[in-house]
Amino acid sequence: MKEQTTSPKPAVLESQTRIRFDHCDPFGHLNNSAFLNYFQNEREDQVEAAYGLDIHAFFRKTGRAWVVGQNQIVYLNPAQVRELVTIQTSIRHVTETSMLVEHLMFDAEKKRLKSVLWTKFIYIDVRKNERASHEPELMELFNEVAVKEETPALFEDRVKQLREQMKASAQPKAG
C-alpha cells in the first residue's frame, strides 16, 4: 500500500464514466451484465486513487486477494449509450475475512438512481486456496473508511431506503 496523506480518508468514493456503445443492447441501454464490470472497474480505480491500494500489486506481493462471494443487484433506470454516469462505492460492513461493498450508479447530476449493487468480497490466500484474515493494516484502513451510518441488513430494505432518499431530495424545498 502506498502511503496516503489525506486524513480522514473518504468513506464514499465517487467517479464518473461514460457508457460505451459496445456494452449496450440493441435499445442503447447498458447490458445488465455490463453493470458489474462498470462497478468493479470504477471501484478498483477509486480505491487506488483514494487509499493508495493497488489490489494487483498487493496480490503479487502477498498472494492474497478478494473474490466475489455474492452479488445482489437491482436495475432501477436504464443507463444509455454515451451517457456520463456517476458511480459511488463504499464499504458497508467488514469482518476479518470479508467485506460488503455497496455500488450506486446515478446519472451525471445524481438526480436519478440507476442501479444498486451489493458485493460480498471474500479475502483468500490464493497459494493455499483458502480464506484468509485481513492483515492488521487492512483492518485499520477498512475500519477507518467503512460507512458509519446504519445499513439495513437486507438488500431490499436498503434499496427501499435509497429510493425514499432520492424521492425526498427531488421534492421542492419549502421556504
XYZ file of N, CA and C in Angstrom:
525
model
N 0.831 -1.173 0.000
C 0.000 0.000 0.000
C 0.877 1.238 0.000
N 0.505 2.189 -0.833
C 1.218 3.461 -0.856
C 0.739 4.303 0.315
N 1.630 5.106 0.848
C 1.245 5.998 1.934
C 0.367 7.117 1.396
N -0.727 7.373 2.079
C -1.629 8.454 1.715
C -1.593 9.500 2.818
N -1.597 10.763 2.429
C -1.534 11.837 3.412
C -2.908 12.385 3.753
N -3.917 12.050 2.937
C -5.263 12.555 3.171
C -5.833 11.936 4.440
N -6.249 12.790 5.358
C -6.857 12.290 6.577
C -7.913 13.282 7.009
N -9.107 12.888 7.320
C -9.545 11.492 7.229
C -9.804 11.077 5.784
N -9.699 9.788 5.567
C -9.950 9.247 4.230
C -11.461 9.205 3.988
N -11.883 9.425 2.756
C -13.324 9.418 2.482
C -13.915 8.017 2.588
N -15.140 7.941 3.086
C -15.848 6.662 3.168
C -16.558 6.356 1.856
N -17.131 7.377 1.258
C -17.830 7.199 -0.018
C -16.925 7.721 -1.129
N -16.616 6.834 -2.060
C -15.763 7.196 -3.186
C -16.651 7.449 -4.398
N -16.248 8.404 -5.229
C -17.097 8.782 -6.350
C -16.261 9.074 -7.585
N -16.767 8.640 -8.734
C -16.122 8.934 -10.005
C -17.175 8.901 -11.101
N -16.790 9.405 -12.262
C -17.696 9.383 -13.399
C -17.066 8.606 -14.545
N -17.939 7.998 -15.325
C -17.503 7.261 -16.505
C -18.587 7.350 -17.567
N -18.207 7.108 -18.792
C -19.155 7.183 -19.902
C -19.559 5.764 -20.319
N -20.843 5.586 -20.587
C -21.359 4.296 -21.046
C -20.948 4.108 -22.512
N -20.322 3.010 -22.798
C -19.777 2.740 -24.125
C -20.760 1.931 -24.985
N -20.731 2.236 -26.275
C -21.629 1.614 -27.252
C -21.557 0.091 -27.201
N -20.351 -0.458 -27.161
C -20.203 -1.914 -27.236
C -20.633 -2.635 -25.960
N -21.040 -1.907 -24.938
C -21.535 -2.504 -23.700
C -23.060 -2.443 -23.625
N -23.680 -1.970 -24.691
C -25.127 -1.747 -24.688
C -25.865 -2.771 -25.543
N -27.157 -2.903 -25.241
C -28.028 -3.789 -26.010
C -28.564 -3.032 -27.232
N -29.360 -3.689 -28.081
C -29.871 -3.014 -29.281
C -30.747 -1.785 -28.998
N -31.241 -1.637 -27.772
C -32.055 -0.477 -27.400
C -31.203 0.703 -26.936
N -29.882 0.516 -26.890
C -28.994 1.573 -26.425
C -28.893 1.647 -24.919
N -29.342 0.595 -24.220
C -29.259 0.521 -22.757
C -28.047 -0.316 -22.368
N -27.400 0.078 -21.296
C -26.282 -0.711 -20.779
C -26.773 -2.129 -20.484
N -26.081 -3.126 -21.018
C -26.436 -4.520 -20.806
C -26.375 -4.852 -19.322
N -27.340 -5.648 -18.852
C -27.419 -5.976 -17.416
C -26.096 -6.484 -16.852
N -25.444 -7.379 -17.565
C -24.190 -7.935 -17.044
C -23.057 -6.913 -17.060
N -23.141 -5.922 -17.947
C -22.078 -4.912 -18.043
C -22.055 -3.994 -16.827
N -23.180 -3.852 -16.124
C -23.201 -3.034 -14.909
C -22.116 -3.511 -13.940
N -21.976 -4.823 -13.802
C -20.990 -5.379 -12.866
C -19.587 -4.924 -13.225
N -19.247 -4.941 -14.509
C -17.915 -4.504 -14.934
C -17.692 -3.029 -14.646
N -18.674 -2.200 -14.927
C -18.537 -0.769 -14.658
C -18.320 -0.534 -13.171
N -19.127 -1.191 -12.352
C -18.992 -1.023 -10.903
C -17.619 -1.475 -10.408
N -17.182 -2.661 -10.819
C -15.909 -3.199 -10.323
C -14.722 -2.387 -10.819
N -14.746 -1.977 -12.076
C -13.634 -1.192 -12.617
C -13.526 0.166 -11.932
N -14.651 0.823 -11.720
C -14.617 2.118 -11.035
C -14.137 1.958 -9.600
N -14.622 0.931 -8.901
C -14.199 0.707 -7.510
C -12.687 0.505 -7.441
N -12.146 -0.297 -8.325
C -10.704 -0.556 -8.331
C -9.921 0.749 -8.489
N -10.327 1.588 -9.427
C -9.648 2.873 -9.647
C -9.831 3.816 -8.464
N -11.028 3.850 -7.907
C -11.312 4.728 -6.769
C -10.453 4.369 -5.560
N -10.351 3.080 -5.267
C -9.584 2.611 -4.099
C -8.108 2.963 -4.247
N -7.580 2.787 -5.440
C -6.174 3.135 -5.645
C -5.954 4.643 -5.489
N -6.853 5.447 -6.076
C -6.702 6.906 -6.007
C -6.896 7.439 -4.588
N -7.883 6.925 -3.879
C -8.215 7.474 -2.553
C -7.378 6.887 -1.426
N -7.039 5.597 -1.531
C -6.375 4.913 -0.416
C -4.972 4.419 -0.736
N -4.556 4.561 -1.988
C -3.226 4.093 -2.365
C -3.105 2.584 -2.401
N -4.219 1.891 -2.538
C -4.210 0.434 -2.532
C -4.394 -0.086 -3.960
N -3.306 -0.526 -4.562
C -3.326 -1.171 -5.874
C -3.519 -2.656 -5.604
N -4.719 -3.160 -5.853
C -5.013 -4.541 -5.466
C -4.189 -5.562 -6.241
N -3.753 -5.207 -7.439
C -2.939 -6.145 -8.229
C -1.510 -6.231 -7.679
N -0.932 -5.098 -7.355
C 0.396 -5.092 -6.737
C 0.335 -5.781 -5.370
N -0.737 -5.540 -4.634
C -0.916 -6.169 -3.325
C -0.961 -7.690 -3.477
N -1.692 -8.174 -4.480
C -1.769 -9.607 -4.718
C -0.399 -10.194 -5.063
N 0.336 -9.507 -5.951
C 1.669 -10.008 -6.325
C 2.588 -10.083 -5.101
N 2.441 -9.134 -4.190
C 3.304 -9.087 -3.008
C 2.903 -10.127 -1.958
N 1.585 -10.311 -1.741
C 1.113 -11.131 -0.617
C 0.535 -12.484 -1.010
N 0.114 -12.628 -2.268
C -0.583 -13.848 -2.673
C -2.019 -13.884 -2.179
N -2.502 -12.741 -1.707
C -3.869 -12.657 -1.183
C -4.692 -11.675 -2.016
N -5.980 -12.006 -2.128
C -6.867 -11.165 -2.936
C -8.309 -11.388 -2.497
N -9.188 -10.572 -3.051
C -10.609 -10.681 -2.757
C -11.300 -11.314 -3.953
N -12.186 -12.252 -3.688
C -13.019 -12.837 -4.728
C -14.473 -12.513 -4.403
N -15.280 -12.479 -5.428
C -16.694 -12.191 -5.233
C -17.376 -13.443 -4.718
N -17.995 -13.316 -3.558
C -18.762 -14.418 -2.978
C -20.233 -14.316 -3.325
N -20.710 -13.061 -3.484
C -22.127 -12.861 -3.776
C -22.348 -11.470 -4.344
N -23.234 -11.371 -5.316
C -23.702 -10.094 -5.846
C -25.212 -10.030 -5.701
N -25.705 -8.876 -5.295
C -27.136 -8.580 -5.320
C -27.268 -7.257 -6.052
N -28.079 -7.238 -7.115
C -28.181 -6.037 -7.934
C -29.644 -5.781 -8.291
N -29.973 -4.509 -8.372
C -31.281 -4.092 -8.850
C -31.056 -3.004 -9.896
N -31.860 -3.085 -10.966
C -31.797 -2.122 -12.061
C -33.034 -1.232 -11.953
N -32.828 0.054 -11.703
C -33.946 0.969 -11.458
C -34.257 1.855 -12.656
N -33.239 2.324 -13.338
C -33.387 3.165 -14.523
C -32.285 2.806 -15.506
N -32.586 2.820 -16.810
C -31.550 2.432 -17.772
C -30.406 3.436 -17.831
N -29.229 2.926 -18.093
C -28.067 3.752 -18.417
C -27.952 3.699 -19.937
N -27.870 4.858 -20.564
C -27.939 4.968 -22.018
C -26.544 5.059 -22.647
N -26.454 4.613 -23.881
C -25.214 4.700 -24.631
C -24.714 6.153 -24.648
N -23.429 6.333 -24.379
C -22.714 7.620 -24.348
C -23.068 8.491 -23.146
N -23.919 8.018 -22.259
C -24.293 8.795 -21.078
C -23.138 8.830 -20.082
N -22.951 9.978 -19.474
C -21.993 10.111 -18.380
C -22.715 9.740 -17.092
N -22.177 8.774 -16.363
C -22.796 8.331 -15.113
C -21.835 8.551 -13.948
N -22.422 8.712 -12.778
C -21.662 8.851 -11.539
C -21.773 7.551 -10.772
N -20.631 7.041 -10.325
C -20.609 5.807 -9.544
C -20.020 6.108 -8.176
N -20.795 5.764 -7.149
C -20.336 5.881 -5.770
C -20.167 4.475 -5.208
N -19.100 4.276 -4.437
C -18.885 2.991 -3.776
C -18.495 3.231 -2.327
N -18.819 2.256 -1.481
C -18.462 2.364 -0.069
C -18.498 0.992 0.583
N -17.692 0.844 1.619
C -17.726 -0.367 2.435
C -18.844 -0.188 3.444
N -19.777 -1.138 3.462
C -20.915 -1.061 4.378
C -20.732 -1.956 5.605
N -19.913 -2.994 5.455
C -19.683 -3.923 6.568
C -18.368 -4.644 6.305
N -17.603 -4.872 7.374
C -16.333 -5.578 7.216
C -16.142 -6.563 8.366
N -15.564 -7.730 8.039
C -15.185 -8.717 9.045
C -13.710 -9.047 8.824
N -13.197 -9.951 9.605
C -11.795 -10.363 9.455
C -11.526 -10.992 8.090
N -12.554 -11.595 7.461
C -12.325 -12.334 6.213
C -13.204 -11.889 5.050
N -14.020 -10.870 5.248
C -14.904 -10.456 4.160
C -15.275 -8.988 4.295
N -15.907 -8.463 3.245
C -16.453 -7.110 3.313
C -17.623 -7.003 2.350
N -18.550 -6.131 2.708
C -19.693 -5.831 1.867
C -19.480 -4.441 1.289
N -19.436 -4.360 -0.045
C -19.237 -3.087 -0.729
C -20.521 -2.744 -1.467
N -20.956 -1.503 -1.271
C -22.133 -1.007 -1.978
C -21.680 -0.155 -3.152
N -22.316 -0.367 -4.300
C -22.051 0.394 -5.520
C -23.367 1.032 -5.953
N -23.333 2.328 -6.213
C -24.510 3.050 -6.684
C -24.178 3.710 -8.010
N -25.078 3.580 -8.991
C -24.906 4.285 -10.262
C -26.038 5.301 -10.393
N -25.632 6.546 -10.648
C -26.563 7.651 -10.842
C -26.335 8.253 -12.227
N -27.245 9.144 -12.633
C -26.944 9.986 -13.785
C -25.828 10.941 -13.367
N -25.350 11.752 -14.286
C -24.200 12.627 -14.007
C -24.475 13.606 -12.873
N -25.723 14.064 -12.749
C -26.073 15.065 -11.722
C -26.556 14.429 -10.420
N -26.583 13.105 -10.360
C -27.029 12.340 -9.182
C -28.489 12.631 -8.831
N -29.309 12.830 -9.862
C -30.739 13.053 -9.652
C -31.552 11.782 -9.855
N -30.990 10.821 -10.616
C -31.681 9.552 -10.866
C -30.758 8.403 -10.500
N -31.249 7.561 -9.628
C -30.521 6.354 -9.253
C -30.821 5.285 -10.293
N -29.771 4.756 -10.899
C -29.943 3.792 -11.978
C -29.832 2.346 -11.504
N -28.922 2.101 -10.571
C -28.696 0.731 -10.139
C -28.017 0.715 -8.775
N -28.288 -0.347 -8.037
C -27.658 -0.587 -6.739
C -27.088 -2.003 -6.769
N -25.834 -2.124 -6.333
C -25.173 -3.427 -6.262
C -24.542 -3.591 -4.895
N -24.801 -4.727 -4.278
C -24.066 -5.130 -3.088
C -23.185 -6.307 -3.487
N -21.895 -6.199 -3.214
C -20.964 -7.290 -3.472
C -20.324 -7.705 -2.156
N -20.424 -8.994 -1.863
C -19.713 -9.541 -0.706
C -18.406 -10.120 -1.226
N -17.304 -9.515 -0.780
C -15.974 -9.971 -1.154
C -15.422 -10.867 -0.053
N -14.832 -11.979 -0.455
C -14.194 -12.915 0.462
C -12.685 -12.781 0.256
N -11.956 -12.628 1.347
C -10.498 -12.486 1.290
C -9.884 -13.877 1.326
N -9.032 -14.180 0.320
C -8.438 -15.519 0.252
C -6.938 -15.455 0.061
N -6.295 -16.515 0.490
C -4.885 -16.747 0.202
C -4.863 -17.677 -1.000
N -4.486 -17.155 -2.141
C -4.542 -17.915 -3.384
C -3.582 -19.105 -3.352
N -2.439 -18.927 -2.701
C -1.449 -20.018 -2.651
C -1.984 -21.215 -1.874
N -2.763 -20.960 -0.833
C -3.321 -22.038 -0.009
C -4.739 -22.413 -0.430
N -5.331 -21.604 -1.315
C -6.708 -21.804 -1.762
C -7.680 -21.899 -0.583
N -7.536 -20.922 0.338
C -8.434 -20.895 1.497
C -8.651 -19.451 1.950
N -9.686 -19.277 2.758
C -9.960 -17.958 3.321
C -8.774 -17.479 4.127
N -8.596 -16.172 4.124
C -7.515 -15.571 4.900
C -8.098 -14.453 5.758
N -7.374 -14.097 6.794
C -7.751 -12.953 7.627
C -7.053 -11.712 7.091
N -7.800 -10.622 7.048
C -7.204 -9.352 6.623
C -6.043 -8.987 7.535
N -4.969 -8.488 6.946
C -3.826 -8.012 7.718
C -4.273 -6.833 8.596
N -3.578 -6.616 9.722
C -3.956 -5.519 10.626
C -4.029 -4.156 9.941
N -3.096 -3.879 9.017
C -3.136 -2.566 8.352
C -4.349 -2.438 7.437
N -4.812 -3.555 6.850
C -6.040 -3.513 6.054
C -7.244 -3.277 6.956
N -7.306 -3.983 8.071
C -8.427 -3.802 9.000
C -8.472 -2.363 9.512
N -7.313 -1.788 9.765
C -7.250 -0.396 10.220
C -7.831 0.532 9.148
N -7.427 0.321 7.898
C -7.957 1.119 6.797
C -9.465 0.917 6.661
N -9.908 -0.330 6.621
C -11.331 -0.616 6.419
C -12.178 -0.043 7.541
N -11.710 -0.179 8.766
C -12.470 0.380 9.894
C -12.523 1.900 9.843
N -11.485 2.523 9.306
C -11.471 3.980 9.166
C -12.448 4.443 8.096
N -12.535 3.712 6.982
C -13.307 4.197 5.842
C -14.690 3.567 5.696
N -15.004 2.551 6.466
C -16.343 1.955 6.370
C -17.384 2.994 6.774
N -18.500 2.983 6.067
C -19.584 3.917 6.355
C -20.077 3.671 7.776
N -20.214 4.746 8.530
C -20.594 4.623 9.938
C -22.109 4.550 10.151
N -22.869 5.085 9.191
C -24.331 5.055 9.356
C -24.842 3.622 9.291
N -25.950 3.394 9.950
C -26.572 2.074 9.989
C -26.998 1.658 8.583
N -26.628 0.456 8.198
C -27.032 -0.099 6.912
C -28.033 -1.214 7.171
N -29.194 -1.159 6.510
C -30.155 -2.258 6.691
C -29.506 -3.603 6.387
N -29.930 -4.627 7.095
C -29.355 -5.961 6.901
C -29.767 -6.574 5.569
N -30.958 -6.237 5.095
C -31.458 -6.807 3.856
C -31.272 -5.844 2.689
N -30.830 -6.381 1.575
C -30.620 -5.605 0.358
C -31.895 -4.865 -0.045
N -33.014 -5.544 -0.024
C -34.281 -4.944 -0.427
C -34.628 -3.739 0.445
N -34.316 -3.820 1.726
C -34.582 -2.693 2.627
C -33.664 -1.512 2.309
N -32.439 -1.791 1.928
C -31.514 -0.717 1.557
C -31.979 -0.050 0.260
N -32.426 -0.822 -0.699
C -32.922 -0.253 -1.953
C -34.122 0.641 -1.664
N -35.019 0.191 -0.812
C -36.187 0.998 -0.440
C -35.736 2.303 0.211
N -34.768 2.226 1.113
C -34.229 3.405 1.788
C -33.640 4.394 0.771
N -32.876 3.891 -0.173
C -32.262 4.746 -1.194
C -33.324 5.399 -2.080
N -34.335 4.637 -2.452
C -35.407 5.190 -3.289
C -36.144 6.308 -2.542
N -36.374 6.108 -1.256
C -37.040 7.140 -0.458
C -36.164 8.387 -0.340
N -34.852 8.198 -0.185
C -33.936 9.343 -0.129
C -33.938 10.109 -1.450
N -33.961 9.390 -2.565
C -33.991 10.037 -3.871
C -35.293 10.808 -4.063
N -36.387 10.217 -3.636
C -37.702 10.869 -3.763
C -37.736 12.130 -2.904
N -37.228 12.048 -1.689
C -37.209 13.205 -0.777
C -36.327 14.319 -1.324
N -35.205 13.978 -1.923
C -34.305 15.007 -2.450
C -34.870 15.674 -3.701
N -35.813 15.007 -4.372
C -36.437 15.570 -5.571
C -37.576 16.529 -5.240
N -38.050 16.478 -3.983
C -39.146 17.353 -3.561
C -38.666 18.795 -3.492
N -39.527 19.720 -3.946
C -39.141 21.149 -3.824
C -39.018 21.540 -2.364
N -38.040 22.370 -2.087
C -37.778 22.820 -0.706
C -38.782 23.907 -0.340
N -39.348 23.767 0.840
C -40.282 24.794 1.343
C -39.484 26.013 1.781
N -40.044 27.166 1.574
C -39.297 28.307 2.054
C -39.705 29.513 1.408
